[in-house]
Coordinates of C-alpha atoms and ligand atoms in Angstrom, one line a residue:
M104 CA 5.1 -24.6 6.5
N105 CA 7.7 -23.4 3.9
D106 CA 7.7 -26.9 2.3
L107 CA 3.9 -26.7 2.0
L108 CA 4.1 -23.2 0.4
D109 CA 6.8 -24.4 -2.0
R110 CA 4.6 -27.2 -3.1
L111 CA 1.6 -24.9 -3.4
R112 CA 3.6 -22.5 -5.5
E113 CA 4.5 -25.3 -7.9
L114 CA 0.9 -26.4 -8.2
L115 CA -0.3 -22.8 -8.8
L116 CA 2.2 -22.3 -11.5
D117 CA 1.5 -25.7 -13.1
T118 CA -2.2 -25.0 -13.1
G119 CA -1.7 -21.6 -14.8
Y120 CA -2.9 -19.6 -11.8
T121 CA -0.8 -16.6 -12.9
I122 CA -1.7 -13.0 -13.9
D123 CA -1.8 -14.0 -17.6
G124 CA -3.6 -17.3 -16.9
V125 CA -6.3 -15.6 -14.8
R126 CA -6.6 -12.7 -17.3
E127 CA -7.0 -15.0 -20.2
R128 CA -9.5 -17.3 -18.4
L129 CA -11.7 -14.4 -17.2
G130 CA -11.7 -12.5 -20.5
D131 CA -12.4 -8.8 -20.8
V132 CA -16.1 -8.9 -19.9
A133 CA -15.7 -10.8 -16.6
A134 CA -12.6 -8.9 -15.6
T135 CA -14.2 -5.5 -16.3
A136 CA -17.3 -6.6 -14.3
L137 CA -15.0 -7.6 -11.4
S138 CA -13.6 -4.1 -11.4
R139 CA -17.2 -3.0 -10.7
E140 CA -17.3 -5.6 -7.9
E141 CA -19.7 -7.8 -10.0
T142 CA -18.8 -11.5 -9.7
V143 CA -21.5 -13.2 -11.7
P144 CA -19.7 -13.1 -15.1
A145 CA -16.5 -14.4 -13.5
L146 CA -18.3 -17.2 -11.7
R147 CA -19.9 -18.2 -15.0
V148 CA -16.6 -18.5 -16.9
T149 CA -14.9 -20.5 -14.1
G150 CA -17.7 -23.0 -13.2
Q151 CA -16.6 -25.9 -15.4
G152 CA -14.8 -27.7 -12.6
D153 CA -11.4 -27.7 -14.2
P154 CA -8.3 -27.0 -12.1
L155 CA -7.7 -23.4 -13.1
G156 CA -11.3 -22.4 -12.9
T157 CA -11.5 -24.0 -9.5
L158 CA -8.5 -22.1 -8.2
I159 CA -9.8 -18.8 -9.5
R160 CA -13.1 -19.4 -7.8
L161 CA -11.5 -20.4 -4.5
W162 CA -8.7 -17.8 -4.2
W163 CA -9.6 -14.9 -6.6
L164 CA -13.3 -14.8 -6.2
G165 CA -13.6 -16.2 -2.7
A166 CA -16.3 -18.7 -3.7
P167 CA -16.6 -22.1 -2.0
V168 CA -15.7 -25.1 -4.2
E169 CA -16.4 -28.8 -4.0
A170 CA -13.5 -30.7 -2.3
R171 CA -13.8 -33.6 -4.7
G172 CA -13.4 -31.1 -7.6
A173 CA -10.2 -29.6 -6.2
P174 CA -7.1 -29.8 -8.4
A175 CA -5.2 -33.1 -8.0
G176 CA -2.3 -32.5 -5.6
L177 CA -3.9 -29.6 -3.7
P178 CA -2.9 -30.5 -0.1
L179 CA -6.3 -29.6 1.4
E180 CA -5.7 -31.1 4.8
E181 CA -2.4 -29.3 5.2
L182 CA -3.8 -26.1 3.9
A183 CA -6.7 -26.4 6.4
A184 CA -4.2 -27.1 9.2
A185 CA -2.3 -24.0 8.2
G186 CA -5.5 -22.0 8.4
L187 CA -5.6 -21.1 4.7
V188 CA -8.8 -22.9 3.9
T189 CA -11.6 -24.6 5.8
V190 CA -13.2 -27.9 4.6
E191 CA -16.7 -28.6 5.7
G192 CA -19.3 -30.9 4.3
G193 CA -17.2 -31.6 1.2
R194 CA -16.8 -27.9 0.5
V195 CA -13.6 -25.9 0.6
T196 CA -13.7 -22.2 1.5
S197 CA -10.6 -20.0 1.4
T198 CA -9.9 -18.0 4.5
V199 CA -7.6 -15.6 2.5
H200 CA -7.3 -13.9 -0.8
L201 CA -4.4 -15.5 -2.7
Q202 CA -3.5 -13.6 -5.9
P203 CA -0.8 -14.0 -8.5
W204 CA 1.1 -10.7 -8.9
E205 CA 2.8 -9.0 -11.8
T206 CA 6.3 -9.8 -10.5
G207 CA 5.5 -13.5 -11.0
G208 CA 5.0 -14.0 -7.2
Y209 CA 1.9 -14.5 -5.1
L210 CA 0.2 -12.4 -2.4
V211 CA -1.8 -13.4 0.5
S212 CA -4.2 -11.0 2.1
D213 CA -7.6 -11.0 3.8
R214 CA -10.5 -11.9 1.5
K215 CA -11.8 -9.1 -0.6
V216 CA -15.0 -7.6 0.6
R217 CA -17.8 -7.1 -1.8
P218 CA -21.3 -5.5 -1.3
G219 CA -23.4 -7.6 1.0
D220 CA -20.3 -9.2 2.8
P221 CA -20.0 -9.0 6.6
A222 CA -18.3 -5.8 7.8
L223 CA -14.5 -5.5 7.6
R224 CA -12.5 -6.3 10.7
P225 CA -10.6 -3.3 12.0
D226 CA -7.3 -5.0 11.3
H227 CA -8.2 -6.1 7.8
V228 CA -5.2 -6.7 5.6
V229 CA -5.8 -5.3 2.2
G230 CA -4.7 -7.1 -1.0
A231 CA -2.6 -5.4 -3.6
G232 CA -4.4 -3.1 -5.9
G233 CA -4.1 0.1 -8.0
A234 CA -2.3 2.1 -5.3
S235 CA 0.2 -0.7 -4.7
A236 CA 1.0 -0.9 -8.4
N237 CA 1.3 2.9 -8.5
L238 CA 4.0 3.0 -5.8
A239 CA 5.8 0.0 -7.3
Q240 CA 5.9 1.8 -10.6
L241 CA 7.1 5.1 -9.0
A242 CA 10.0 3.6 -7.0
S243 CA 13.5 4.0 -8.4
H244 CA 14.9 0.9 -10.2
R245 CA 18.4 1.8 -9.1
P246 CA 20.0 -1.2 -7.2
V247 CA 20.4 -0.4 -3.6
G248 CA 21.9 -1.8 -0.4
R249 CA 19.2 -1.4 2.3
A250 CA 15.6 -0.9 1.5
L251 CA 12.6 -0.2 3.8
D252 CA 8.9 -0.9 3.0
L253 CA 6.9 1.0 5.7
G254 CA 3.4 -0.4 6.1
T255 CA 4.0 -3.5 4.1
G256 CA 0.5 -4.9 4.4
C257 CA 0.4 -8.1 2.3
G258 CA 4.0 -7.6 1.4
V259 CA 3.6 -6.5 -2.2
Q260 CA 6.3 -3.8 -2.3
V261 CA 8.8 -6.4 -1.2
L262 CA 8.1 -8.5 -4.3
H263 CA 9.2 -5.5 -6.3
L264 CA 12.2 -4.7 -4.2
N265 CA 13.4 -8.3 -4.2
G266 CA 16.5 -8.6 -6.4
R267 CA 17.0 -4.8 -6.5
A268 CA 17.9 -4.4 -2.8
E269 CA 20.5 -6.4 -1.0
E270 CA 18.7 -6.2 2.3
I271 CA 14.9 -5.5 2.8
T272 CA 13.2 -4.5 6.0
A273 CA 9.4 -4.4 6.0
T274 CA 7.3 -3.0 8.8
D275 CA 3.7 -2.7 9.7
V276 CA 1.7 -1.7 12.8
N277 CA -0.7 -4.6 12.2
P278 CA 0.8 -8.0 13.3
R279 CA -1.7 -9.8 11.1
A280 CA -0.3 -7.9 8.1
L281 CA 3.2 -9.2 8.9
E282 CA 1.8 -12.8 9.3
L283 CA 0.2 -12.7 5.8
A284 CA 3.2 -10.8 4.3
R285 CA 5.4 -13.7 5.4
L286 CA 3.2 -16.1 3.6
S287 CA 3.3 -13.9 0.5
W288 CA 7.1 -13.9 0.5
A289 CA 7.4 -17.6 1.2
L290 CA 4.9 -18.4 -1.6
S291 CA 7.0 -16.1 -3.9
G292 CA 10.2 -17.8 -3.0
I293 CA 11.6 -14.7 -1.3
T294 CA 13.8 -15.2 1.8
G295 CA 15.7 -13.0 4.2
V296 CA 13.2 -10.2 4.7
E297 CA 13.4 -8.6 8.1
A298 CA 9.8 -8.0 9.2
R299 CA 9.2 -5.8 12.2
Q300 CA 6.1 -4.7 13.9
G301 CA 5.5 -1.1 15.0
S302 CA 4.2 2.3 14.0
M303 CA 5.7 4.7 11.5
F304 CA 9.6 4.7 11.8
D305 CA 9.6 3.3 15.4
P306 CA 10.7 -0.2 14.4
V307 CA 13.8 1.2 12.6
E308 CA 14.8 3.8 15.2
G309 CA 18.3 5.0 14.5
E310 CA 18.6 3.1 11.2
R311 CA 19.2 4.5 7.7
F312 CA 18.2 3.1 4.3
D313 CA 19.2 3.7 0.7
L314 CA 15.6 3.4 -0.4
V315 CA 12.4 3.9 1.6
V316 CA 9.0 3.2 0.0
S317 CA 5.6 3.5 1.6
N318 CA 2.0 3.2 0.5
P319 CA 0.8 4.5 3.8
P320 CA -2.6 4.5 5.5
F321 CA -3.2 7.9 3.8
V322 CA -7.0 8.0 3.9
I323 CA -8.3 11.2 5.6
S324 CA -11.3 10.6 7.7
P325 CA -12.8 11.7 11.1
A326 CA -12.0 8.4 12.7
G327 CA -9.3 5.7 12.2
R328 CA -11.7 2.8 11.6
F329 CA -9.5 0.5 9.5
T330 CA -5.8 0.1 9.9
Y331 CA -5.3 -0.7 6.3
R332 CA -6.2 2.8 5.2
E333 CA -6.2 5.1 8.3
S334 CA -3.6 5.8 10.8
G335 CA -5.9 7.4 13.4
L336 CA -3.9 10.7 13.3
P337 CA -5.9 13.8 12.5
A338 CA -6.4 15.0 8.9
D339 CA -3.3 14.4 6.7
D340 CA -0.9 14.5 9.6
F341 CA 0.4 10.9 9.0
C342 CA 1.6 11.7 5.5
R343 CA 3.1 15.0 6.7
D344 CA 4.9 13.2 9.5
L345 CA 6.2 10.6 7.1
V346 CA 7.7 13.2 4.9
R347 CA 9.2 15.1 7.8
R348 CA 10.7 11.9 9.4
A349 CA 11.8 10.0 6.3
P350 CA 15.0 12.1 5.8
G351 CA 16.2 11.0 9.2
H352 CA 16.2 7.4 7.9
L353 CA 17.8 8.0 4.6
A354 CA 21.5 7.1 4.0
P355 CA 23.5 9.7 2.1
G356 CA 22.3 9.6 -1.5
G357 CA 19.1 7.7 -0.4
T358 CA 15.7 8.1 -1.9
C359 CA 12.2 7.9 -0.4
H360 CA 9.0 7.4 -2.5
L361 CA 5.6 7.8 -0.9
L362 CA 2.0 7.9 -2.0
A363 CA 0.0 10.5 -0.1
N364 CA -3.3 12.3 0.3
W365 CA -3.5 15.9 1.3
L366 CA -6.2 18.3 2.1
H367 CA -7.3 21.3 0.0
V368 CA -8.5 23.8 2.6
D369 CA -10.5 26.9 1.8
G370 CA -8.1 29.9 1.7
E371 CA -4.9 27.8 1.4
D372 CA -3.0 26.8 -1.7
W373 CA -2.5 23.0 -1.5
R374 CA 1.0 23.6 -3.0
D375 CA 1.9 25.6 0.0
R376 CA 0.6 22.9 2.3
V377 CA 2.6 20.1 0.6
G378 CA 5.6 22.3 -0.1
G379 CA 5.6 23.1 3.6
W380 CA 5.9 19.4 4.5
L381 CA 8.9 19.2 2.2
A382 CA 10.6 22.4 3.1
G383 CA 13.2 22.1 5.8
T384 CA 13.7 18.4 5.4
G385 CA 17.2 19.0 3.9
C386 CA 16.3 16.8 1.0
D387 CA 15.5 17.6 -2.6
G388 CA 11.8 16.9 -3.1
W389 CA 9.3 16.3 -5.9
A390 CA 5.6 16.2 -5.1
V391 CA 3.1 15.6 -7.9
Q392 CA -0.7 15.8 -7.5
R393 CA -2.0 13.1 -9.8
D394 CA -5.7 13.5 -8.9
V395 CA -8.0 15.6 -6.8
Q396 CA -11.5 14.6 -5.6
D397 CA -14.2 16.7 -4.1
P398 CA -15.2 15.6 -0.5
A399 CA -18.3 13.7 -1.6
E400 CA -16.5 11.7 -4.3
Y401 CA -13.8 10.9 -1.7
V402 CA -16.2 9.7 0.9
E403 CA -18.1 7.6 -1.6
L404 CA -14.8 6.0 -2.9
W405 CA -13.7 4.9 0.6
L406 CA -17.2 3.8 1.8
R407 CA -17.3 1.7 -1.4
D408 CA -13.8 0.4 -0.8
A409 CA -15.0 -1.1 2.5
A410 CA -18.2 -2.4 0.9
E411 CA -20.3 -0.1 3.1
Q412 CA -22.7 1.2 0.4
G413 CA -26.1 -0.2 0.9
T414 CA -25.5 -1.0 4.6
P415 CA -27.8 0.5 7.3
R416 CA -25.0 2.8 8.5
Y417 CA -24.1 4.1 5.0
R418 CA -25.9 7.4 5.2
E419 CA -24.8 8.1 8.8
L420 CA -21.1 7.4 8.0
Y421 CA -21.4 9.5 4.8
D422 CA -23.0 12.4 6.6
D423 CA -20.5 12.3 9.5
W424 CA -17.5 12.2 7.2
L425 CA -18.8 15.1 5.0
G426 CA -19.7 17.1 8.2
W427 CA -16.2 16.7 9.4
F428 CA -14.8 17.9 6.1
D429 CA -17.1 20.9 6.3
S430 CA -16.0 21.7 9.8
E431 CA -12.3 21.6 8.6
N432 CA -13.2 23.8 5.6
V433 CA -12.0 21.1 3.2
T434 CA -12.8 21.7 -0.4
G435 CA -11.0 18.7 -1.9
I436 CA -8.5 15.9 -1.3
G437 CA -5.4 15.5 -3.4
F438 CA -3.7 12.2 -4.2
G439 CA -0.2 12.0 -5.4
W440 CA 3.4 11.0 -5.3
I441 CA 6.2 12.4 -3.1
T442 CA 9.8 11.7 -3.7
L443 CA 12.6 12.8 -1.4
H444 CA 16.3 12.5 -2.2
D445 CA 19.1 13.1 0.2
S446 CA 21.6 14.6 -2.2
G447 CA 23.7 16.2 0.5
S448 CA 23.2 19.6 -1.0
L449 CA 23.1 22.7 1.2
D450 CA 20.6 24.2 -1.2
P451 CA 17.8 21.6 -1.5
V452 CA 15.2 22.0 -4.2
V453 CA 11.5 21.3 -3.9
R454 CA 9.1 21.1 -6.8
V455 CA 5.4 20.8 -6.2
E456 CA 3.2 20.4 -9.2
E457 CA -0.1 19.1 -10.6
Y458 CA 0.3 16.6 -13.4
G459 CA -2.6 14.3 -14.1
L460 CA -1.8 13.0 -17.6
P461 CA -0.8 9.4 -18.3
V462 CA 3.0 8.9 -18.1
E463 CA 5.3 6.3 -19.4
L464 CA 5.5 3.4 -17.0
P465 CA 7.3 2.5 -14.9
V466 CA 8.3 5.9 -13.7
G467 CA 11.0 4.1 -11.5
G468 CA 13.0 3.6 -14.7
Y469 CA 13.6 7.4 -15.0
V470 CA 12.5 9.0 -11.7
D471 CA 16.1 9.6 -10.6
E472 CA 16.7 11.6 -13.8
V473 CA 13.5 13.6 -13.3
L474 CA 14.7 14.7 -9.9
G475 CA 18.2 15.2 -11.3
A476 CA 16.8 17.6 -14.0
I477 CA 14.8 19.6 -11.4
T478 CA 17.9 20.1 -9.2
T479 CA 20.3 20.8 -12.1
A480 CA 18.1 23.5 -13.5
H481 CA 17.9 25.1 -10.1
R482 CA 21.6 24.9 -9.2
L483 CA 23.3 26.0 -12.4
T484 CA 24.3 29.6 -12.3
D485 CA 23.5 31.7 -15.4
A486 CA 27.2 31.7 -16.4
Q487 CA 27.4 27.9 -16.0
L488 CA 24.3 27.5 -18.1
L489 CA 25.6 29.7 -20.9
G490 CA 28.8 27.6 -20.9
A491 CA 27.1 24.3 -20.8
R492 CA 26.4 22.0 -23.7
L493 CA 22.7 21.4 -23.9
A494 CA 21.1 18.6 -25.8
V495 CA 17.4 18.3 -26.6
A496 CA 16.0 15.2 -24.9
E497 CA 15.3 12.1 -26.9
G498 CA 11.8 11.7 -28.1
V499 CA 11.0 15.5 -28.0
L500 CA 8.8 16.5 -31.0
E501 CA 8.0 20.0 -32.2
E502 CA 4.5 20.8 -33.2
R503 CA 3.7 24.0 -35.1
S504 CA 0.2 25.2 -35.7
G505 CA -1.4 28.4 -37.1
P506 CA -3.9 29.6 -39.6
P507 CA -3.6 28.0 -43.1
G508 CA -1.2 29.8 -45.3
A509 CA 0.5 31.9 -42.6
E510 CA 4.2 32.3 -42.9
D511 CA 5.0 31.9 -39.2
P512 CA 3.3 29.5 -36.9
A513 CA 1.0 31.0 -34.3
R514 CA 2.0 28.4 -31.8
I515 CA 5.0 26.1 -31.3
V516 CA 4.8 23.3 -28.8
L517 CA 7.5 20.9 -27.7
R518 CA 6.1 17.5 -26.8
Q519 CA 7.8 14.6 -25.0
T520 CA 6.8 11.3 -26.6
G521 CA 8.1 9.3 -23.6
R522 CA 8.7 9.6 -19.8
L523 CA 6.3 12.2 -18.3
R524 CA 5.0 13.1 -21.7
R525 CA 5.0 16.8 -20.9
S526 CA 4.3 19.4 -23.5
T527 CA 5.0 23.1 -23.3
R528 CA 4.5 26.1 -25.5
V529 CA 7.7 27.8 -26.6
E530 CA 8.8 30.8 -28.6
T531 CA 10.9 30.9 -31.8
V532 CA 14.2 31.0 -30.0
E533 CA 13.7 27.9 -27.8
A534 CA 12.3 26.1 -30.8
A535 CA 15.4 27.1 -32.8
L536 CA 17.6 25.9 -30.0
A537 CA 15.7 22.6 -29.8
G538 CA 16.6 22.2 -33.5
V539 CA 20.3 22.7 -33.1
C540 CA 21.1 21.6 -29.5
D541 CA 22.8 18.2 -29.8
G542 CA 25.3 18.5 -27.1
D543 CA 28.2 19.5 -29.3
Y544 CA 28.4 23.2 -28.6
P545 CA 28.1 25.4 -25.5
L546 CA 24.9 27.4 -25.3
A547 CA 26.4 30.9 -25.7
P548 CA 27.7 30.6 -29.3
L549 CA 24.4 28.8 -30.3
L550 CA 22.5 31.8 -28.9
D551 CA 24.7 34.2 -30.9
A552 CA 24.1 32.2 -34.1
I553 CA 20.3 32.3 -33.4
A554 CA 20.5 36.1 -32.7
E555 CA 22.1 36.6 -36.0
L556 CA 19.4 34.7 -37.8
T557 CA 16.5 36.4 -36.0
G558 CA 18.0 39.8 -35.8
E559 CA 17.9 39.9 -32.0
D560 CA 20.5 41.6 -29.9
P561 CA 22.9 38.7 -28.8
D562 CA 23.5 40.3 -25.4
D563 CA 19.8 40.5 -24.8
L564 CA 19.3 36.9 -25.9
R565 CA 22.1 35.7 -23.5
A566 CA 20.6 37.7 -20.7
K567 CA 17.1 36.3 -21.3
A568 CA 18.0 32.7 -22.1
P569 CA 18.7 31.3 -18.6
A570 CA 15.3 32.2 -17.2
V571 CA 13.5 30.7 -20.3
L572 CA 15.6 27.6 -20.4
R573 CA 15.7 26.7 -16.7
P574 CA 12.0 25.4 -16.7
L575 CA 12.7 23.5 -19.9
I576 CA 15.7 21.8 -18.3
A577 CA 13.7 21.1 -15.1
E578 CA 10.9 19.6 -17.1
G579 CA 13.2 17.4 -19.1
F580 CA 13.0 19.0 -22.6
F581 CA 16.7 19.7 -22.6
H582 CA 19.5 18.2 -20.6
I583 CA 23.1 19.1 -20.0
S584 CA 25.2 16.9 -22.2
T585 CA 27.8 14.9 -20.4
G586 CA 29.1 13.3 -23.7
Ligands
LIG868 C1 -2.6 1.0 2.1 S1 -1.9 -0.3 3.0 C2 -0.5 -0.6 2.0 C3 -0.1 -2.1 1.9 C4 1.0 -2.4 0.9 N1 2.3 -1.8 1.3 C5 0.6 -1.9 -0.6 O1 1.5 -1.2 -1.2 O2 -0.4 -2.3 -1.0 C6 -1.2 0.6 4.4 C7 -0.5 -0.3 5.4 O3 0.0 0.5 6.4 C8 -0.2 -0.1 7.7 N2 -0.2 0.9 8.7 C9 -1.3 1.5 9.3 N3 -0.9 2.4 10.2 C10 0.4 2.3 10.3 C11 1.4 2.9 11.2 N4 1.0 3.8 12.1 N5 2.7 2.5 11.0 C12 3.0 1.6 10.1 N6 2.1 1.0 9.3 C13 0.9 1.3 9.4 C14 -1.5 -0.9 7.5 O4 -1.6 -1.9 8.4 C15 -1.4 -1.3 6.0 O5 -0.8 -2.6 6.0

């Protein structure tokens, strides 16, 4: 089998069946139409019978192709024997979705479902998509020893961990997922992944990892109909349990990144709900709500995802789901990132925030520093802060605005041009500090110099500064200079 997959990979690469090759061939119109689940434009631009067009039709669009038009060297009989295609009456039909991925590898999953297709099987193995990319972009780029991908599905996160982790373990409750993930890894030339079947952390009982990633079955619904998106546990309990159990599987200094959904329940602040999951884990934590949907939007999204719109059961499923949300007093559903870090501190810090703006990607390139800033800001005593050398972070701009001709600006904003691209309104003192903080001098004498310029009492300024600066350090506008 591995020999067949090696030859197939060569052929896919030679034919240009890569992310760039497919993107270029489809063009913007067909690609955008596909994102709306409309295949006609893509079928039109791939119908010339050339090798790349034929591979895109077969494996990206899931359309049958003529066997005699298949690219020279495509080992149809062997692929049929391996169960990857069927050949009947001179037509080849793919039994899987085989997609090039941004790492340069390939992913094998179940065929995409589109409106009008037969219903999904309960153990459907979903292909990589927006959420997969989201987690891959969130996960720390730090090289690690042992990594765990919980709920590996088609194996996409392993493609990202490969080369960064010395050992990779991938688990899934669905045996078909592991079967297809193994194909993905072999087609991507990745060896040595330890694949284990089982629920949640059961397959890695008693084991610890330097990095845990999971794009879990986070969808919140009244019934666990599809393994790829629902665990069968009530409400958002699966994500809560993941957060609570992950620390028990982190090695000292280890990090865990999860995507999650959480409920907004009438009368409860969602921050308390998610903060409650993180509290008591013993880890530092950062939870970010990236999006929130109302119950109807959410139900429509997931019914569409399973191509159930327009089916006879659509209204009934929609109504049952909404009715269940009503009975649970659900007002919305949050989507976001959760990061946990086992820093070993006896005073763990948890930050829960809403942040929906576009950020610099990949977050994994700087996520460790984001968490570091949050914990540093919390743990420094006032005296330590006044004695520390602060530097304004690279790429921070100051924006001043006010009525034309006014001597002083009415509003000063510090804006990050990179990383999380946060912006925050500041007062004159913080703005003055941002202008002079380059890591050369401790904070206290700088504050004294600013007090002299502004006429403020230096003792007052020293007393007020830590409370004002701590959030700016936590949010990455200033950092403690180590130079
Ligand atoms: C949303 S898919 C994620 C797939 C892939 N990791 C990605 O990033 O695209 C969730 C995966 O979790 C698996 N899963 C569902 N219930 C699980 C459980 N109780 N324990 C472990 N994995 C589970 C599903 O089979 C599915 O493959």
